[in-house]
mmCIF file of C-alpha atoms and ligand atoms in Angstrom:
data_model
loop_
_atom_site.group_PDB
_atom_site.id
_atom_site.type_symbol
_atom_site.label_atom_id
_atom_site.label_comp_id
_atom_site.label_asym_id
_atom_site.label_seq_id
_atom_site.Cartn_x
_atom_site.Cartn_y
_atom_site.Cartn_z
ATOM 1 C CA MET A 207 34.866 -3.835 12.048
ATOM 2 C CA ALA A 208 31.995 -1.997 11.264
ATOM 3 C CA LEU A 209 29.031 -0.494 12.748
ATOM 4 C CA SER A 210 25.662 1.127 11.950
ATOM 5 C CA ALA A 211 22.424 2.346 13.461
ATOM 6 C CA ASN A 212 19.337 4.680 12.192
ATOM 7 C CA SER A 213 19.490 7.234 14.960
ATOM 8 C CA SER A 214 20.882 5.818 17.852
ATOM 9 C CA ALA A 215 23.792 8.657 18.135
ATOM 10 C CA THR A 216 24.449 7.927 22.200
ATOM 11 C CA GLU A 217 24.876 3.964 21.970
ATOM 12 C CA LEU A 218 26.681 4.310 18.680
ATOM 13 C CA ILE A 219 29.581 6.611 20.302
ATOM 14 C CA GLU A 220 29.727 4.168 23.507
ATOM 15 C CA GLN A 221 30.359 1.362 21.217
ATOM 16 C CA ILE A 222 32.626 3.362 18.731
ATOM 17 C CA ARG A 223 34.597 4.504 21.934
ATOM 18 C CA GLU A 224 34.337 0.292 23.227
ATOM 19 C CA PHE A 225 35.453 -1.448 19.760
ATOM 20 C CA GLU A 226 36.978 1.442 17.787
ATOM 21 C CA PRO A 227 35.996 0.350 14.354
ATOM 22 C CA ALA A 228 36.921 1.266 10.873
ATOM 23 C CA ILE A 229 33.918 2.388 9.366
ATOM 24 C CA VAL A 230 30.372 3.873 11.028
ATOM 25 C CA ALA A 231 27.256 4.599 9.169
ATOM 26 C CA ILE A 232 24.274 6.179 10.663
ATOM 27 C CA ALA A 233 21.255 6.488 8.487
ATOM 28 C CA ASP A 234 19.805 9.723 10.288
ATOM 29 C CA ALA A 235 21.600 12.995 8.808
ATOM 30 C CA LYS A 236 21.290 14.912 12.619
ATOM 31 C CA ALA A 237 22.325 12.106 14.665
ATOM 32 C CA ARG A 238 25.165 11.466 11.777
ATOM 33 C CA LYS A 239 26.436 15.347 13.052
ATOM 34 C CA GLN A 240 26.351 14.289 16.747
ATOM 35 C CA VAL A 241 28.483 11.510 16.288
ATOM 36 C CA GLU A 242 31.432 13.281 14.114
ATOM 37 C CA ARG A 243 31.266 15.970 16.385
ATOM 38 C CA GLU A 244 31.750 13.637 19.304
ATOM 39 C CA ILE A 245 34.731 11.516 16.982
ATOM 40 C CA SER A 246 36.615 14.638 15.467
ATOM 41 C CA GLY A 247 37.497 15.468 19.473
ATOM 42 C CA SER A 248 38.985 12.447 19.955
ATOM 43 C CA LYS A 249 41.828 10.549 18.663
ATOM 44 C CA LEU A 250 39.486 7.804 16.748
ATOM 45 C CA ARG A 251 39.845 7.266 13.253
ATOM 46 C CA THR A 252 36.699 5.861 12.566
ATOM 47 C CA GLU A 253 35.551 7.021 9.389
ATOM 48 C CA ILE A 254 31.392 8.169 9.324
ATOM 49 C CA VAL A 255 28.999 7.582 6.551
ATOM 50 C CA GLY A 256 25.442 7.371 5.758
ATOM 51 C CA GLU A 257 25.238 4.408 3.735
ATOM 52 C CA SER A 258 24.777 1.022 5.788
ATOM 53 C CA ALA A 259 25.673 -0.358 2.020
ATOM 54 C CA ARG A 260 29.165 0.695 2.935
ATOM 55 C CA LEU A 261 29.586 -1.728 5.837
ATOM 56 C CA ALA A 262 29.968 -4.796 3.714
ATOM 57 C CA GLU A 263 33.066 -2.737 2.095
ATOM 58 C CA VAL A 264 35.596 -3.844 4.978
ATOM 59 C CA ALA A 265 33.528 -6.779 6.991
ATOM 60 C CA ASP A 266 33.371 -10.196 6.314
ATOM 61 C CA VAL A 267 30.324 -11.097 7.742
ATOM 62 C CA VAL A 268 27.795 -8.565 7.806
ATOM 63 C CA VAL A 269 24.524 -9.187 10.011
ATOM 64 C CA ASN A 270 21.714 -7.337 8.780
ATOM 65 C CA GLY A 271 19.402 -6.427 11.745
ATOM 66 C CA VAL A 272 17.621 -3.277 10.238
ATOM 67 C CA VAL A 273 14.214 -3.618 10.760
ATOM 68 C CA GLY A 274 11.573 -3.852 7.879
ATOM 69 C CA PHE A 275 12.243 -3.318 4.190
ATOM 70 C CA ALA A 276 14.768 -0.657 5.082
ATOM 71 C CA GLY A 277 16.959 -3.754 5.131
ATOM 72 C CA LEU A 278 17.045 -4.560 1.476
ATOM 73 C CA GLU A 279 19.768 -2.286 0.454
ATOM 74 C CA VAL A 280 22.198 -3.885 3.405
ATOM 75 C CA THR A 281 21.427 -7.708 2.050
ATOM 76 C CA MET A 282 21.759 -6.615 -1.990
ATOM 77 C CA ALA A 283 25.410 -4.824 -1.050
ATOM 78 C CA THR A 284 26.977 -8.051 0.704
ATOM 79 C CA LEU A 285 25.726 -10.248 -1.385
ATOM 80 C CA ARG A 286 26.599 -8.236 -4.527
ATOM 81 C CA ALA A 287 30.425 -8.032 -2.166
ATOM 82 C CA GLY A 288 30.465 -11.949 -2.064
ATOM 83 C CA LYS A 289 30.054 -12.052 1.584
ATOM 84 C CA ARG A 290 28.289 -13.847 4.449
ATOM 85 C CA LEU A 291 24.923 -11.748 5.342
ATOM 86 C CA ALA A 292 23.729 -12.968 8.446
ATOM 87 C CA LEU A 293 20.325 -12.527 8.079
ATOM 88 C CA ALA A 294 17.741 -11.259 10.712
ATOM 89 C CA ASN A 295 15.849 -9.027 8.398
ATOM 90 C CA LYS A 296 13.679 -11.164 6.990
ATOM 91 C CA GLU A 297 11.695 -8.052 5.257
ATOM 92 C CA SER A 298 14.819 -7.612 2.545
ATOM 93 C CA LEU A 299 13.859 -11.336 1.686
ATOM 94 C CA ILE A 300 10.849 -11.540 1.476
ATOM 95 C CA ALA A 301 9.635 -8.353 -0.538
ATOM 96 C CA ALA A 302 12.320 -8.562 -3.001
ATOM 97 C CA GLY A 303 13.295 -12.572 -3.078
ATOM 98 C CA PRO A 304 13.174 -12.785 -6.829
ATOM 99 C CA VAL A 305 15.707 -10.061 -6.984
ATOM 100 C CA VAL A 306 18.168 -11.193 -4.361
ATOM 101 C CA ALA A 307 17.907 -14.814 -5.548
ATOM 102 C CA PRO A 308 20.673 -14.398 -8.337
ATOM 103 C CA LEU A 309 22.460 -12.421 -6.254
ATOM 104 C CA ARG A 310 23.435 -15.581 -4.038
ATOM 105 C CA ARG A 311 25.249 -17.074 -6.492
ATOM 106 C CA ILE A 312 27.973 -15.011 -6.575
ATOM 107 C CA ALA A 313 30.849 -16.383 -5.329
ATOM 108 C CA GLY A 314 31.596 -15.834 -1.178
ATOM 109 C CA ALA A 315 27.639 -14.485 -1.382
ATOM 110 C CA GLU A 316 25.501 -16.582 0.807
ATOM 111 C CA ILE A 317 23.248 -16.378 3.715
ATOM 112 C CA ILE A 318 22.926 -18.120 7.447
ATOM 113 C CA PRO A 319 19.637 -16.730 8.432
ATOM 114 C CA VAL A 320 19.867 -15.356 11.887
ATOM 115 C CA ASP A 321 15.972 -15.630 12.691
ATOM 116 C CA SER A 322 15.296 -18.492 15.058
ATOM 117 C CA GLU A 323 13.255 -20.487 13.122
ATOM 118 C CA HIS A 324 15.397 -20.551 9.855
ATOM 119 C CA CYS A 325 18.447 -21.080 11.737
ATOM 120 C CA ALA A 326 17.052 -24.247 13.580
ATOM 121 C CA ILE A 327 15.949 -25.593 9.937
ATOM 122 C CA HIS A 328 19.716 -24.520 8.501
ATOM 123 C CA GLN A 329 21.170 -26.326 11.255
ATOM 124 C CA SER A 330 18.403 -29.408 11.298
ATOM 125 C CA LEU A 331 18.581 -29.707 7.414
ATOM 126 C CA ARG A 332 22.653 -30.520 8.031
ATOM 127 C CA SER A 333 21.394 -34.220 9.144
ATOM 128 C CA SER A 334 20.873 -34.812 5.217
ATOM 129 C CA GLN A 335 23.706 -35.291 2.277
ATOM 130 C CA ASN A 336 20.611 -34.189 -0.505
ATOM 131 C CA VAL A 337 18.136 -31.924 0.837
ATOM 132 C CA ASP A 338 16.344 -31.427 -2.677
ATOM 133 C CA ARG A 339 15.581 -35.071 -2.372
ATOM 134 C CA ASP A 340 15.067 -35.934 1.157
ATOM 135 C CA VAL A 341 13.381 -33.057 2.494
ATOM 136 C CA ALA A 342 9.554 -33.616 3.181
ATOM 137 C CA LYS A 343 8.236 -30.806 5.315
ATOM 138 C CA LEU A 344 9.548 -27.761 6.712
ATOM 139 C CA LEU A 345 7.692 -27.273 10.582
ATOM 140 C CA LEU A 346 7.977 -23.604 11.860
ATOM 141 C CA THR A 347 7.477 -23.313 15.622
ATOM 142 C CA ALA A 348 5.666 -20.228 16.309
ATOM 143 C CA SER A 349 5.020 -18.976 20.418
ATOM 144 C CA GLY A 350 1.643 -18.278 19.357
ATOM 145 C CA GLY A 351 2.240 -14.774 20.684
ATOM 146 C CA PRO A 352 0.353 -12.920 23.891
ATOM 147 C CA PHE A 353 -3.050 -13.843 22.443
ATOM 148 C CA ARG A 354 -2.570 -17.175 21.917
ATOM 149 C CA GLY A 355 -6.482 -19.205 22.497
ATOM 150 C CA ARG A 356 -8.542 -15.439 22.883
ATOM 151 C CA SER A 357 -11.456 -15.470 20.627
ATOM 152 C CA ARG A 358 -11.547 -12.708 18.291
ATOM 153 C CA ASP A 359 -14.047 -10.827 19.740
ATOM 154 C CA SER A 360 -11.853 -10.557 23.382
ATOM 155 C CA LEU A 361 -9.646 -9.136 20.826
ATOM 156 C CA GLN A 362 -11.468 -6.165 19.967
ATOM 157 C CA SER A 363 -9.888 -3.615 22.134
ATOM 158 C CA VAL A 364 -6.504 -5.121 22.696
ATOM 159 C CA THR A 365 -3.964 -1.991 23.526
ATOM 160 C CA VAL A 366 -0.707 -1.777 22.322
ATOM 161 C CA THR A 367 0.516 -2.619 25.942
ATOM 162 C CA GLU A 368 -0.590 -6.104 25.344
ATOM 163 C CA ALA A 369 0.462 -6.235 22.229
ATOM 164 C CA LEU A 370 3.928 -5.724 23.188
ATOM 165 C CA GLN A 371 3.881 -8.373 25.630
ATOM 166 C CA HIS A 372 6.152 -11.208 23.787
ATOM 167 C CA PRO A 373 5.929 -14.050 26.331
ATOM 168 C CA THR A 374 8.575 -15.619 25.446
ATOM 169 C CA TRP A 375 11.217 -13.710 23.613
ATOM 170 C CA SER A 376 12.280 -10.155 23.974
ATOM 171 C CA MET A 377 12.794 -8.032 20.510
ATOM 172 C CA GLY A 378 11.564 -4.544 19.057
ATOM 173 C CA PRO A 379 8.447 -3.683 18.620
ATOM 174 C CA LYS A 380 7.734 -3.824 14.785
ATOM 175 C CA ILE A 381 8.316 -7.681 15.095
ATOM 176 C CA THR A 382 6.303 -8.354 18.136
ATOM 177 C CA VAL A 383 3.303 -6.686 17.231
ATOM 178 C CA ASP A 384 4.128 -9.121 13.890
ATOM 179 C CA SER A 385 4.620 -11.645 17.190
ATOM 180 C CA SER A 386 0.915 -11.016 17.960
ATOM 181 C CA THR A 387 -0.910 -11.344 15.255
ATOM 182 C CA LEU A 388 1.392 -14.035 13.589
ATOM 183 C CA MET A 389 2.208 -12.105 10.356
ATOM 184 C CA ASN A 390 5.657 -12.537 12.020
ATOM 185 C CA LYS A 391 5.246 -16.211 11.403
ATOM 186 C CA GLY A 392 3.356 -15.717 7.819
ATOM 187 C CA LEU A 393 6.879 -13.373 7.122
ATOM 188 C CA GLU A 394 8.525 -16.482 8.324
ATOM 189 C CA VAL A 395 6.347 -19.289 6.067
ATOM 190 C CA ILE A 396 7.229 -16.761 2.765
ATOM 191 C CA GLU A 397 11.441 -16.316 4.319
ATOM 192 C CA ALA A 398 11.735 -20.268 4.477
ATOM 193 C CA HIS A 399 10.301 -20.760 0.888
ATOM 194 C CA GLU A 400 13.022 -17.958 -0.282
ATOM 195 C CA LEU A 401 15.873 -19.417 2.180
ATOM 196 C CA PHE A 402 15.614 -23.067 0.987
ATOM 197 C CA GLY A 403 13.432 -23.222 -1.875
ATOM 198 C CA VAL A 404 10.558 -25.742 -0.219
ATOM 199 C CA GLY A 405 7.142 -25.359 -1.860
ATOM 200 C CA TYR A 406 4.274 -23.476 0.199
ATOM 201 C CA ASP A 407 2.179 -27.089 0.203
ATOM 202 C CA ALA A 408 5.507 -28.447 2.260
ATOM 203 C CA ILE A 409 5.555 -25.592 4.900
ATOM 204 C CA ASP A 410 3.642 -25.893 7.924
ATOM 205 C CA VAL A 411 3.087 -24.319 11.345
ATOM 206 C CA VAL A 412 2.604 -25.467 14.556
ATOM 207 C CA VAL A 413 2.197 -23.375 17.855
ATOM 208 C CA HIS A 414 4.469 -24.499 20.545
ATOM 209 C CA PRO A 415 3.833 -21.898 23.493
ATOM 210 C CA GLN A 416 7.316 -22.691 25.124
ATOM 211 C CA SER A 417 9.641 -21.449 22.559
ATOM 212 C CA ILE A 418 12.070 -24.499 23.239
ATOM 213 C CA VAL A 419 12.139 -26.221 19.598
ATOM 214 C CA HIS A 420 12.583 -23.839 17.501
ATOM 215 C CA SER A 421 11.798 -25.412 14.178
ATOM 216 C CA MET A 422 11.982 -28.887 12.627
ATOM 217 C CA VAL A 423 12.680 -30.693 9.569
ATOM 218 C CA GLU A 424 10.442 -34.282 8.285
ATOM 219 C CA PHE A 425 12.444 -36.283 5.777
ATOM 220 C CA ARG A 426 10.985 -38.331 3.413
ATOM 221 C CA ASP A 427 11.240 -41.627 5.792
ATOM 222 C CA GLY A 428 9.157 -39.887 8.597
ATOM 223 C CA ALA A 429 12.336 -39.082 10.625
ATOM 224 C CA ILE A 430 12.031 -35.696 11.947
ATOM 225 C CA ILE A 431 15.222 -33.706 13.027
ATOM 226 C CA ALA A 432 14.348 -30.449 15.305
ATOM 227 C CA GLN A 433 16.602 -27.685 17.206
ATOM 228 C CA LEU A 434 15.878 -27.170 20.944
ATOM 229 C CA SER A 435 17.579 -24.473 23.310
ATOM 230 C CA MET A 436 16.751 -21.832 25.503
ATOM 231 C CA PRO A 437 15.207 -19.034 23.546
ATOM 232 C CA ASP A 438 17.979 -16.729 23.558
ATOM 233 C CA MET A 439 18.714 -14.871 20.288
ATOM 234 C CA ARG A 440 22.669 -15.036 21.062
ATOM 235 C CA LEU A 441 22.719 -18.084 20.288
ATOM 236 C CA PRO A 442 21.208 -17.694 16.211
ATOM 237 C CA ILE A 443 23.305 -14.464 15.963
ATOM 238 C CA ALA A 444 26.702 -16.536 17.003
ATOM 239 C CA TYR A 445 25.656 -19.418 14.987
ATOM 240 C CA ALA A 446 25.730 -17.485 11.958
ATOM 241 C CA LEU A 447 28.813 -16.056 12.602
ATOM 242 C CA GLU A 448 31.038 -19.151 13.189
ATOM 243 C CA TYR A 449 29.156 -21.299 10.753
ATOM 244 C CA PRO A 450 30.398 -24.115 10.037
ATOM 245 C CA SER A 451 31.960 -23.923 13.493
ATOM 246 C CA ARG A 452 30.037 -23.687 16.861
ATOM 247 C CA SER A 453 30.329 -20.347 19.448
ATOM 248 C CA ALA A 454 32.583 -21.336 22.271
ATOM 249 C CA ASN A 455 30.022 -19.328 24.155
ATOM 250 C CA SER A 456 27.429 -21.237 26.103
ATOM 251 C CA PHE A 457 24.061 -19.621 26.016
ATOM 252 C CA GLY A 458 22.480 -21.494 28.465
ATOM 253 C CA ALA A 459 21.592 -25.241 28.325
ATOM 254 C CA ILE A 460 18.058 -26.513 28.639
ATOM 255 C CA ASP A 461 17.625 -27.846 32.181
ATOM 256 C CA TRP A 462 15.591 -30.941 31.852
ATOM 257 C CA SER A 463 14.940 -31.194 35.612
ATOM 258 C CA GLU A 464 12.973 -28.066 35.305
ATOM 259 C CA LEU A 465 11.632 -28.720 31.680
ATOM 260 C CA SER A 466 8.433 -30.706 32.817
ATOM 261 C CA ARG A 467 6.480 -29.964 29.274
ATOM 262 C CA LEU A 468 6.578 -29.457 25.729
ATOM 263 C CA ASP A 469 2.847 -28.407 24.104
ATOM 264 C CA PHE A 470 2.089 -28.167 20.187
ATOM 265 C CA GLU A 471 -1.009 -27.201 19.063
ATOM 266 C CA LYS A 472 -2.713 -26.196 15.540
ATOM 267 C CA PRO A 473 -2.528 -22.042 14.867
ATOM 268 C CA ASP A 474 -5.828 -20.625 14.937
ATOM 269 C CA ARG A 475 -5.916 -19.147 10.950
ATOM 270 C CA ASP A 476 -9.609 -17.388 11.348
ATOM 271 C CA THR A 477 -8.822 -15.330 14.560
ATOM 272 C CA PHE A 478 -4.771 -14.934 13.881
ATOM 273 C CA ARG A 479 -5.662 -14.128 9.443
ATOM 274 C CA CYS A 480 -2.550 -12.472 8.873
ATOM 275 C CA LEU A 481 -1.032 -16.180 8.747
ATOM 276 C CA GLN A 482 -3.660 -17.148 5.727
ATOM 277 C CA LEU A 483 -2.761 -13.559 4.479
ATOM 278 C CA ALA A 484 0.776 -14.210 3.876
ATOM 279 C CA TYR A 485 0.530 -17.972 2.738
ATOM 280 C CA GLU A 486 -1.741 -16.315 0.367
ATOM 281 C CA ALA A 487 0.581 -13.826 -0.729
ATOM 282 C CA GLY A 488 3.716 -15.984 -0.847
ATOM 283 C CA ARG A 489 2.055 -18.559 -3.704
ATOM 284 C CA ILE A 490 1.295 -15.925 -5.750
ATOM 285 C CA GLY A 491 4.753 -14.649 -5.904
ATOM 286 C CA GLY A 492 6.193 -11.661 -7.793
ATOM 287 C CA THR A 493 5.418 -8.728 -6.020
ATOM 288 C CA ALA A 494 2.907 -9.856 -3.833
ATOM 289 C CA PRO A 495 5.028 -10.375 -0.836
ATOM 290 C CA ALA A 496 6.283 -7.022 -1.437
ATOM 291 C CA TRP A 497 3.087 -5.722 -1.033
ATOM 292 C CA LEU A 498 1.759 -8.066 2.271
ATOM 293 C CA SER A 499 4.837 -6.607 3.896
ATOM 294 C CA ALA A 500 4.363 -3.105 2.911
ATOM 295 C CA ALA A 501 1.052 -2.863 4.095
ATOM 296 C CA ASN A 502 1.539 -4.782 7.262
ATOM 297 C CA GLU A 503 4.850 -2.432 7.847
ATOM 298 C CA ILE A 504 1.844 0.606 7.515
ATOM 299 C CA ALA A 505 -0.948 -1.145 9.543
ATOM 300 C CA VAL A 506 1.610 -2.211 12.340
ATOM 301 C CA GLU A 507 3.150 1.542 12.482
ATOM 302 C CA THR A 508 -0.161 3.283 12.305
ATOM 303 C CA PHE A 509 -1.353 0.414 15.285
ATOM 304 C CA LEU A 510 1.437 1.457 17.368
ATOM 305 C CA THR A 511 0.612 5.272 17.169
ATOM 306 C CA GLY A 512 -3.063 4.646 18.011
ATOM 307 C CA GLY A 513 -4.179 4.621 14.511
ATOM 308 C CA VAL A 514 -6.141 1.963 14.232
ATOM 309 C CA LYS A 515 -7.375 -0.898 16.544
ATOM 310 C CA TRP A 516 -5.244 -4.226 16.713
ATOM 311 C CA VAL A 517 -8.279 -6.362 14.922
ATOM 312 C CA GLU A 518 -8.166 -3.466 11.818
ATOM 313 C CA ILE A 519 -4.280 -5.288 10.765
ATOM 314 C CA PRO A 520 -5.835 -7.661 8.670
ATOM 315 C CA ARG A 521 -8.405 -5.903 7.554
ATOM 316 C CA ILE A 522 -5.724 -3.309 6.404
ATOM 317 C CA ILE A 523 -3.832 -5.765 4.554
ATOM 318 C CA GLU A 524 -6.528 -7.502 2.791
ATOM 319 C CA ALA A 525 -7.957 -4.275 1.417
ATOM 320 C CA THR A 526 -4.462 -3.184 0.563
ATOM 321 C CA MET A 527 -3.526 -6.606 -1.369
ATOM 322 C CA GLN A 528 -6.865 -6.004 -3.731
ATOM 323 C CA HIS A 529 -5.051 -3.461 -5.116
ATOM 324 C CA HIS A 530 -2.309 -5.756 -5.972
ATOM 325 C CA ASP A 531 -0.906 -5.018 -9.904
ATOM 326 C CA GLY A 532 0.431 -8.881 -10.213
ATOM 327 C CA LEU A 533 3.769 -6.954 -11.394
ATOM 328 C CA ILE A 534 6.598 -9.865 -11.921
ATOM 329 C CA PRO A 535 9.690 -7.994 -10.622
ATOM 330 C CA GLU A 536 12.386 -7.608 -12.502
ATOM 331 C CA SER A 537 14.722 -5.280 -10.954
ATOM 332 C CA VAL A 538 15.274 -3.595 -7.453
ATOM 333 C CA GLU A 539 13.136 -0.439 -9.085
ATOM 334 C CA ASP A 540 10.434 -2.802 -9.488
ATOM 335 C CA ILE A 541 10.275 -3.612 -6.066
ATOM 336 C CA LEU A 542 11.021 0.165 -4.532
ATOM 337 C CA GLN A 543 7.915 0.758 -6.873
ATOM 338 C CA ALA A 544 5.764 -2.247 -5.467
ATOM 339 C CA ASP A 545 6.597 -0.943 -2.249
ATOM 340 C CA ARG A 546 5.599 2.720 -2.487
ATOM 341 C CA LEU A 547 2.156 2.096 -4.174
ATOM 342 C CA ALA A 548 1.483 -0.830 -1.593
ATOM 343 C CA ARG A 549 2.482 1.507 0.785
ATOM 344 C CA ASP A 550 0.238 4.445 -0.314
ATOM 345 C CA TRP A 551 -2.910 1.861 -0.495
ATOM 346 C CA ALA A 552 -2.593 0.922 2.861
ATOM 347 C CA LYS A 553 -2.097 4.262 4.451
ATOM 348 C CA LYS A 554 -5.404 5.082 2.441
ATOM 349 C CA GLU A 555 -6.874 1.774 3.995
ATOM 350 C CA THR A 556 -6.263 3.150 7.208
ATOM 351 C CA GLN A 557 -8.158 5.525 6.915
ATOM 352 C CA ASN A 558 -11.200 3.570 5.937
HETATM 353 MG MG1 LIG B 604 11.737 -15.870 13.942
#
C-alpha cells in the first residue's frame, strides 16, 4: 500500500515497480525528484510525497523503521489515525513517551513492538490474564555486543569497523554502535518502561551471547516465560503484522542438535556506562530520556565520522545530561525543543 525512504531512490524505484504502492514518501528533496521523474514516465499511478506521516492515511499497519528521533512523526501520525503501529523505531517512544502515551488510547491505535526484546516480552505477557497483578519482572536479554568481556583499558582505541561487527544481529550502523556501548539495551529499558508500564526497579538486563532467548517475563509465582527463536528480525516484523495470529512463514526453527548451550551473565556496568546512564535518565523521566537519546545520536554520529573515540561516547552523553533543565514535556514542541537543546550541548561536548 505504501512505502517510504529517506534518500535511497534507486531501491525505492525498484520496490515501486515490484509492489505498485498507492503512495510513496521520500524525505530527501533531490531523491524525491529522481523518483518522480522515473515514475512520471511510466504507467504507475503511485503518488509521491515528502511526508512519511502520510502513509498512515492509507495503510492498516504502519511499520516504523525510521532511524532515530526522526521516527517521531510516523509514530504520532499512525496512532492519531487509529492504526496499528509496528514499532521498530525505539527513539520516538523513548524521547516522546509522555506525549505518545495518550495517543495510545485512541480507538484502533495500538503499538506492537518489532524490537526483538519487546516483541518477546509482548509474546510472554500473553501467558497472563492479569498482567498488572502478575508481572514481577521484565528480563531483557542483551547479546553484549562485539566488546563483551573486554576491559575499559583495552577499549581505548577501538575502530569504527570493530564497533560495527555485531556478533549475532545484522542491523544498521547507528543501532550496531549502540549495541557495542550497551546504549541500545539502555534505550530498550526505557522503551520497555514506556510500552509495558513497568517500573525501572522491575526491569533487569541479562547478557545472553547466543541471542536465542529474546527476553523473558518473571511472574509473581516465580514462573518465567521466555520467547526463543533464531535471531532473525523477520520474525518480530511478521509477528507485528499478523498479531494476534502467527505468520504462516517460518523464519527458521532452532536445531536442538546444533545448539548445545545457552549462557547468561551479568552486564559489566562499569565498562559499559551507557546502560547506567539510560537507567538514570529513565528514572528522572520527563525530557531526560529525550536528552539522553539526542546526546547519544550526536555522540554516535561523531564517532562514526571519526570525530571522537568510542570510549568518549558515554562521556559526551553524561556531560550533556549535566545541562538537562528538568522540563516536563506537555507537547510535541516541548520534545522538539528538548531534542534541539540536547543536540546543541552534545555537539559542544564533542569538541571538549
Ligand atoms: Mg532490540
